[in-house]
Coordinates of C-alpha atoms and ligand atoms in Angstrom, one line a residue:
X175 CA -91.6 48.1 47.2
X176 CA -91.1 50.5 50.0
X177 CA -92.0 49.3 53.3
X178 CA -92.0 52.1 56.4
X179 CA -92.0 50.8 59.9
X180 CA -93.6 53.4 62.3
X181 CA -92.2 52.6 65.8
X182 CA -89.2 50.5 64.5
X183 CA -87.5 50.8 67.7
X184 CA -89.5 49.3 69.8
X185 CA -89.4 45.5 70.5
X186 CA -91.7 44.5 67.8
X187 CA -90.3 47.2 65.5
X188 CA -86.9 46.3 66.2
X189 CA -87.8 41.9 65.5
X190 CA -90.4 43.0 62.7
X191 CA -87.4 45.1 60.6
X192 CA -84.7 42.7 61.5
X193 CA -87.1 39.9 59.8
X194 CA -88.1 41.9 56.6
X195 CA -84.5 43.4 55.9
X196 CA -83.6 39.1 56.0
X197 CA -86.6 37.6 54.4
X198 CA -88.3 39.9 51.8
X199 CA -86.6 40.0 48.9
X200 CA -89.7 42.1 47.3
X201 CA -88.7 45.3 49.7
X202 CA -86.2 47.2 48.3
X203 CA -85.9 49.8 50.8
X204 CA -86.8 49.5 54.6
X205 CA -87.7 53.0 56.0
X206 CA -87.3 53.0 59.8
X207 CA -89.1 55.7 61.9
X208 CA -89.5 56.4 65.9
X209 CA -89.3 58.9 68.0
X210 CA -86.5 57.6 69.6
X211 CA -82.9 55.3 68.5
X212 CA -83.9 54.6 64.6
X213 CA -80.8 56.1 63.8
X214 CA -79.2 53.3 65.7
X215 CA -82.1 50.5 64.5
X216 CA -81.0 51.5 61.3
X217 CA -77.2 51.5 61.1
X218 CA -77.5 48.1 63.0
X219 CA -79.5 46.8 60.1
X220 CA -77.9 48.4 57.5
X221 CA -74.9 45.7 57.9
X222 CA -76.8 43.1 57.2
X223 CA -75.9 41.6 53.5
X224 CA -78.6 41.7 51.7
X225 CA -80.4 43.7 49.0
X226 CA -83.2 46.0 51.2
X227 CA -81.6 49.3 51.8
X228 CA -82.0 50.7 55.3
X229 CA -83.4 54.4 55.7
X230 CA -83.9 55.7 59.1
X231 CA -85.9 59.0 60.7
X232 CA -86.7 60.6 63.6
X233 CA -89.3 63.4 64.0
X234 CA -87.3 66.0 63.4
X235 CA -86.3 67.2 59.7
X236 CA -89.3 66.5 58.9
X237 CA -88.7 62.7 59.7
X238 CA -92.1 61.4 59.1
X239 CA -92.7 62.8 55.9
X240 CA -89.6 61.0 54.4
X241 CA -90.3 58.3 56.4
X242 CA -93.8 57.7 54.7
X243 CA -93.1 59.6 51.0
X244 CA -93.5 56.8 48.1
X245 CA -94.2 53.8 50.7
X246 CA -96.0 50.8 49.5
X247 CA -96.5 49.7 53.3
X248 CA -96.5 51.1 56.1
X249 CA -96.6 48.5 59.1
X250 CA -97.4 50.5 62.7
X251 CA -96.2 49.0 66.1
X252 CA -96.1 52.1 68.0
X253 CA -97.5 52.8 71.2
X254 CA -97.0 51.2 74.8
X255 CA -97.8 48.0 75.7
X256 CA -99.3 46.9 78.4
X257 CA -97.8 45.7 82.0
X258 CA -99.1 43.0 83.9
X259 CA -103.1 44.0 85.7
X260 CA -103.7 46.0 82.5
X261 CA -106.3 45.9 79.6
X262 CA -105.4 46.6 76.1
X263 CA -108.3 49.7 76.4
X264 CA -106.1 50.7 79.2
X265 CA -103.7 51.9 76.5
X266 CA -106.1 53.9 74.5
X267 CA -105.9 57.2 75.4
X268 CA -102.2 56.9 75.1
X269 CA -101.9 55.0 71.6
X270 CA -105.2 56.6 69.9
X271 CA -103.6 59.7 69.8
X272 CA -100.4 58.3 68.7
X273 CA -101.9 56.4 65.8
X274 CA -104.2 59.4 64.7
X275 CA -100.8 61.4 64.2
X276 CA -99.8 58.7 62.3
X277 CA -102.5 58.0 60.1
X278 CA -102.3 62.0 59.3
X279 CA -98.8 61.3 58.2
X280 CA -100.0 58.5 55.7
X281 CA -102.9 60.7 54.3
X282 CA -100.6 63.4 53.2
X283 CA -97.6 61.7 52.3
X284 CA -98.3 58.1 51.3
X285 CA -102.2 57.6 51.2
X286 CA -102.1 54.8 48.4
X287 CA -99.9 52.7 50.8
X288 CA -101.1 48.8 52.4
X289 CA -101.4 49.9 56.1
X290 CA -100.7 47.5 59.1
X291 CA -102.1 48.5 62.5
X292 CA -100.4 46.6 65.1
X293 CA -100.8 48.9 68.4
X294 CA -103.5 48.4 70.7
X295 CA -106.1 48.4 71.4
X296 CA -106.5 47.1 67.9
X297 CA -110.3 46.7 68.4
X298 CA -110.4 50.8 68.5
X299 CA -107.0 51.6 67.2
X300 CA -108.0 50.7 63.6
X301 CA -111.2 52.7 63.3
X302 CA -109.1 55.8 64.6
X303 CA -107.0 55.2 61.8
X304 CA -109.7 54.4 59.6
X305 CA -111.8 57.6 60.2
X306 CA -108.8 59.6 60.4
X307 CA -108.2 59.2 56.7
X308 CA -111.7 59.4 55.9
X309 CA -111.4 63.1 57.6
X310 CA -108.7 63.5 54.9
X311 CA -110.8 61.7 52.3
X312 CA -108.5 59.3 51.5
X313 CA -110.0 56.2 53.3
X314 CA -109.5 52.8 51.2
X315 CA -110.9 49.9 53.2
X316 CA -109.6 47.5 50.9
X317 CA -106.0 48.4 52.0
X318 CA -106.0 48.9 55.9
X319 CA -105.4 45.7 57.8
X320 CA -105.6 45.1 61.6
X321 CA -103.3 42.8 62.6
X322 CA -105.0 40.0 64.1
X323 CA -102.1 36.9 63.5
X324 CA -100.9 36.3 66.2
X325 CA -104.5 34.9 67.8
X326 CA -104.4 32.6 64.7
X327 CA -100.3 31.7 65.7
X328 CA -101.2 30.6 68.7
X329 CA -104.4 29.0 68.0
X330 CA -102.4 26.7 66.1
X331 CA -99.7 26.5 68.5
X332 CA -101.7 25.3 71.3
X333 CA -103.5 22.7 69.8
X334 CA -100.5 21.1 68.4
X335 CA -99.1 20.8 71.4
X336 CA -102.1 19.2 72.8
X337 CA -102.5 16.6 69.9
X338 CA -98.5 16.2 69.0
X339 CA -99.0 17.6 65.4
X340 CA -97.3 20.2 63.9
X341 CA -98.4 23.4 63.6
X342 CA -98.4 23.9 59.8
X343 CA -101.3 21.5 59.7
X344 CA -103.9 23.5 61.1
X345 CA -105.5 26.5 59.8
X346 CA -107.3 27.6 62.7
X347 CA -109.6 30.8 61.4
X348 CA -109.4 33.2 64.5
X349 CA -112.4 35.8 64.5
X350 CA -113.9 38.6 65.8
X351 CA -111.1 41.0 67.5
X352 CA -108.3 40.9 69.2
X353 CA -108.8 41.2 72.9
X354 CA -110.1 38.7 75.3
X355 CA -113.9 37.4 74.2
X356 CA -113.5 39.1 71.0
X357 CA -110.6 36.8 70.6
X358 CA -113.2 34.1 68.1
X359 CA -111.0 31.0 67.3
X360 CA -112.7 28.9 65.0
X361 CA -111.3 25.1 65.6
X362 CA -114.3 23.5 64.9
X363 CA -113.9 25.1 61.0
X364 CA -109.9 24.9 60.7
X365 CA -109.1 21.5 62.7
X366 CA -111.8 19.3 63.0
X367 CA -110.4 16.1 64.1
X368 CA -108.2 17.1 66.0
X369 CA -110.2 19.5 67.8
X370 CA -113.4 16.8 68.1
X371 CA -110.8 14.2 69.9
X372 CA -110.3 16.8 73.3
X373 CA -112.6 16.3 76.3
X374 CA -115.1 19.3 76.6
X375 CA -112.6 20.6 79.7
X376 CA -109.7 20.5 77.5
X377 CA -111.5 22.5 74.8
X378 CA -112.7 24.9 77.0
X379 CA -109.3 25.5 78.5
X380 CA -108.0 25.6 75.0
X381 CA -109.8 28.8 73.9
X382 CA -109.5 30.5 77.0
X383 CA -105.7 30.1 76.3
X384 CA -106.0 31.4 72.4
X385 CA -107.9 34.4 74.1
X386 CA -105.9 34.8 76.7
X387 CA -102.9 34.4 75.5
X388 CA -101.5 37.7 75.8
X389 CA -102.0 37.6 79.5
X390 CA -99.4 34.9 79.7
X391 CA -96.8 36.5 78.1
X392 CA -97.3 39.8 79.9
X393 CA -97.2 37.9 83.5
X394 CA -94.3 36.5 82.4
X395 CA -92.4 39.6 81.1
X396 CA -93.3 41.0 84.6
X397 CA -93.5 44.5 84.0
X398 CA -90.9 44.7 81.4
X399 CA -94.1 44.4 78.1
X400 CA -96.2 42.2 76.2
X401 CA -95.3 39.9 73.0
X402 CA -92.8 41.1 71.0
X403 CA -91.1 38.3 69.5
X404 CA -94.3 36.2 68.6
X405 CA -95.5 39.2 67.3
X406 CA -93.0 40.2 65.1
X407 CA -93.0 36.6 63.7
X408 CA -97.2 37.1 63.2
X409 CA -96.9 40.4 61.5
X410 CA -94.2 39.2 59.1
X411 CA -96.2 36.4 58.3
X412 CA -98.9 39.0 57.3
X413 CA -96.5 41.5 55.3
X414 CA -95.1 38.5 53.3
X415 CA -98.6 37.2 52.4
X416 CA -99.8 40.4 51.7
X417 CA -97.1 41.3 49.5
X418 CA -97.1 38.2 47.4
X419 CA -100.7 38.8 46.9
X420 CA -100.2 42.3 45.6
X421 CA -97.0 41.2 43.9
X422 CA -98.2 38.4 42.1
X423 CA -101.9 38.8 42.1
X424 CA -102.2 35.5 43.3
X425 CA -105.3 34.5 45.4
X426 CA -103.9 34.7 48.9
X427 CA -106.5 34.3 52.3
X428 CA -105.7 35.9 55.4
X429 CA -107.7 36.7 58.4
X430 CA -107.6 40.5 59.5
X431 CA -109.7 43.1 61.3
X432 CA -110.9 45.0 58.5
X433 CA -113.7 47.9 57.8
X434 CA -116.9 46.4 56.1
X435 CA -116.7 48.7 53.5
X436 CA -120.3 47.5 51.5
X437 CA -118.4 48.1 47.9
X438 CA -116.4 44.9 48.7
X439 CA -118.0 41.5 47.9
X440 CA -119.1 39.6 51.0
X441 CA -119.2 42.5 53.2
X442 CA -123.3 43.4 53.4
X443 CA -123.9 39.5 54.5
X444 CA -121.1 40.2 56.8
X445 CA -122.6 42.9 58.8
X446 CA -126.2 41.2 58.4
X447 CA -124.7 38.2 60.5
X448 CA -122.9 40.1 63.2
X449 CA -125.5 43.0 63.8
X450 CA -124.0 45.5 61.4
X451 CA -120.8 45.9 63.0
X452 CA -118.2 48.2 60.7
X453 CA -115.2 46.5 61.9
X454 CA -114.0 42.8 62.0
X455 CA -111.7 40.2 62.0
X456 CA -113.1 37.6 59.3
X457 CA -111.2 35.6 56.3
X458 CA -110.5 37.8 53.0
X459 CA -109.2 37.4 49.4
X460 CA -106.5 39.6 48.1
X461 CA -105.5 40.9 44.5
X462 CA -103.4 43.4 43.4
X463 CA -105.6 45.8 45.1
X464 CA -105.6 44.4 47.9
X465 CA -108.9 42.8 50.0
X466 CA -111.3 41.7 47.0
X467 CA -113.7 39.2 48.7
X468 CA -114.7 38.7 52.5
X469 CA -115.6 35.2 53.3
X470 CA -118.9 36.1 55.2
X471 CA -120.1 32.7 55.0
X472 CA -117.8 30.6 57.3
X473 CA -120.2 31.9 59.8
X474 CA -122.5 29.1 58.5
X475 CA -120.1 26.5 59.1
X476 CA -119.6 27.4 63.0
X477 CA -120.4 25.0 66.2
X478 CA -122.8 25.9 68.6
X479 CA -120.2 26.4 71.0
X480 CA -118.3 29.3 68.6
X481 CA -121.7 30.9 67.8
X482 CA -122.0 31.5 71.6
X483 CA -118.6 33.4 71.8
X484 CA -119.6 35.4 68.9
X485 CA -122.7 36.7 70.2
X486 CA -120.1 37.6 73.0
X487 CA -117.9 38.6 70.9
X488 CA -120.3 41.2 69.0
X489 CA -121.8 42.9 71.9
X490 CA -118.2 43.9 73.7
X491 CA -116.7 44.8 69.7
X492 CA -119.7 47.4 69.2
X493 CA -118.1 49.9 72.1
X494 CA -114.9 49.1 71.4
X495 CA -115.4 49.9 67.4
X496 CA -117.6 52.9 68.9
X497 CA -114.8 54.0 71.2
X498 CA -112.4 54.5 67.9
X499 CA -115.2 56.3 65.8
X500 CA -115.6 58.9 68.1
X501 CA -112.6 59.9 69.5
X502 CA -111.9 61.0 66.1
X503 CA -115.3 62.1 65.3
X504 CA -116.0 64.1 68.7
X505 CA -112.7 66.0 68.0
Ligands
NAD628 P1 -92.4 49.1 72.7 O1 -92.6 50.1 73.8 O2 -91.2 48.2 72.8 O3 -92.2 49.9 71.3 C1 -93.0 50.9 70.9 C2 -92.3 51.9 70.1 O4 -93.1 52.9 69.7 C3 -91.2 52.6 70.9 O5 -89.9 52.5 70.3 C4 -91.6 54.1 71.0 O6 -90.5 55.0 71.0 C5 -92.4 54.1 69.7 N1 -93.3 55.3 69.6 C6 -94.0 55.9 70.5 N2 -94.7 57.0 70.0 C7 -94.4 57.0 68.7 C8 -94.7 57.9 67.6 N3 -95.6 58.9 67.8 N4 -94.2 57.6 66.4 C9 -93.4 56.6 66.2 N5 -93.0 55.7 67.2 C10 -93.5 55.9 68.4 O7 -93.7 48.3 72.5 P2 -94.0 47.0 71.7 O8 -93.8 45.8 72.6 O9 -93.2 47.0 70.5 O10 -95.6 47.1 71.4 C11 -96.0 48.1 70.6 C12 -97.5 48.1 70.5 O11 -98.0 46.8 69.9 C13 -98.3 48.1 71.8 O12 -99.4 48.9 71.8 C14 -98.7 46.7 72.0 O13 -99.8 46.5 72.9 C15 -99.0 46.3 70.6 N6 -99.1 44.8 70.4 C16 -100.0 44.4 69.5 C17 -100.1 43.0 69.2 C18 -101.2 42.5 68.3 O14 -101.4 41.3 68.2 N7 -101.8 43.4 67.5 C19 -99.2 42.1 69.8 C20 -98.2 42.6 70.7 C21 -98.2 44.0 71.0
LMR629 C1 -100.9 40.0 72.5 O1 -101.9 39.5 72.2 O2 -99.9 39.4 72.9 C2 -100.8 41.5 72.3 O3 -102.1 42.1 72.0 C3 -100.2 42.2 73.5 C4 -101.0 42.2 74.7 O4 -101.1 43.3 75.3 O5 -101.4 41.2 75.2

């Protein structure tokens, strides 16, 4: 496999390729591009002793195009992040245009490839990309994932530490998207017990944190950007499952913001539940082909509480989704 990391020097990019090149033994080459210091990404990297070969690219010489020609994956942390007082939409008009440059890139070199869209705001960033390759007919729902993890690392972060278990026992479903109310955690569905023995105040405070999350880690870079470590750590989480799960064709779940593309199972009672939204972060199956069934029905399973943030969660997701789709489409 050929993995491509678009904004590898950046401080996920940098943390995301340093844990790839270590970890995945299924990437045989690691193809790092920016438009800035890959060069020296890459020859850092490339000393590290172990089998993933290290290729690095800038835009010039046609950068991109080798960057992206014969990738399997192509994983996309470029952009700015934010500083503290900002939204994620704050960053739109800056990163949209980014990532529709990019997302031209992967429909003419590499349009079969598993795509990862990490910059924000993911809510909108992922139907730019989206329509962008549908402009180039080459759209493939089944293979473009918004990456969404890091809600679901923290969800069960947090309520280890508030019940002293570990993390690995919880699989908290996080749902919805990935900014503020659209941030859905589902603990009623992924940790029961431990979830049904906080007060209502704890609770409360609990998934304000999960959906806030982001704020506290901005505040406490001061100025100097968002999650990078912890993000880095999410995303890999996401390439390695995703990759074992094309590799292997085992059945492998993860949760992602994905299009609602009706020729994949689940997706129709999807939309029907969530007012026909095109875009969201919900439980999948993968194959070879990547996402194969979308588990539409945990919204039965849901507490009154969670249904609640959902119907939040819907109404402030439709301009976001809308706010993608047509700054590609108006163009
Ligand atoms: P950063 O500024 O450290 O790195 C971004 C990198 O992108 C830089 O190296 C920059 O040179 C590069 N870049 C800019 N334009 C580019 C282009 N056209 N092509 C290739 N590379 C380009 O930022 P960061 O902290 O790594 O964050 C990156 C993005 O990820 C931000 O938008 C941030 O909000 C987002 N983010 C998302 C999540 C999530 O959960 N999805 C979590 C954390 C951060
Ligand atoms: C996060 O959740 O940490 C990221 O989306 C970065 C941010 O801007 O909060």
């Amino acid at each position: 496999m050929k993995a491509t990391v678009l904004g590898a020097a950046g401080g996920i990019g940098q943390s995301l390729s340093l844990l790839l090149k270590i970890n995945c033994h299924l990437i045989s080459e690691l193809s790092l591009y920016d438009v800035v210091n890959s060069h020296g990404v890459g020859a850092d990297l490339s000393h590290i002793s172990t089998n993933t070969s290290i290729s690095s690219y800038l835009p010039e010489n046609d950068g991109l195009q080798k960057a992206l020609c014969g990738a399997d994956f192509v994983i996309i942390p470029a952009g700015i992040p934010r500083k503290p007082g900002m939204t994620r939409d704050d960053l739109f008009s800056f990163n949209a245009k980014i990532i529709a440059s990019l997302a031209e890139g992967v429909a003419r070199y590499c349009p079969g490839a598993f795509v990862l869209v990490i910059s924000n705001p993911v809510n909108s960033t992922v139907p730019v990309f989206a329509e962008t390759l549908k402009k180039f007919g080459v759209f493939n729902a089944r293979k473009l994932f918004g990456v969404t993890t890091l809600d679901i690392v923290r969800a069960k972060t947090f309520i280890a530490d508030l019940t002293n278990k570990k993390p690995q026992s919880f699989r908290v479903p996080v749902i919805g998207g990935h900014s503020g109310a659209t941030i859905v955690p589902l603990f009623s569905v992924g940790a029961p017990e431990a979830y049904s023995s906080l007060s209502y105040e704890t609770k409360s405070a609990l998934i304000h944190r999960v959906q806030y999350g982001g704020d506290e880690v901005v505040e406490a870079k001061d100025g100097k950007g968002s999650a990078t470590l912890s993000m880095a750590y999410a995303a890999y989480a996401l390439v390695n499952q995703i990759l074992t799960a094309v590799t292997s064709g085992l059945d492998n779940e993860v949760v992602s913001y994905i299009y609602l593309d009706d020729s994949i199972k689940g997706a129709s009672e999807l939309k029907s539940k969530i007012n026909g939204l095109d875009y969201f972060a919900i439980p999948v199956k993968l194959g070879k082909e990547g996402i194969e069934i979308i588990d539409s029905q945990i919204l039965d399973r849901i507490d009154q509480a969670e249904g609640d943030m959902l119907e939040e969660a819907i109404e402030k997701l439709q301009g976001d989704i809308s706010k993608g789709v047509s700054f590609i489409r108006g163009q």
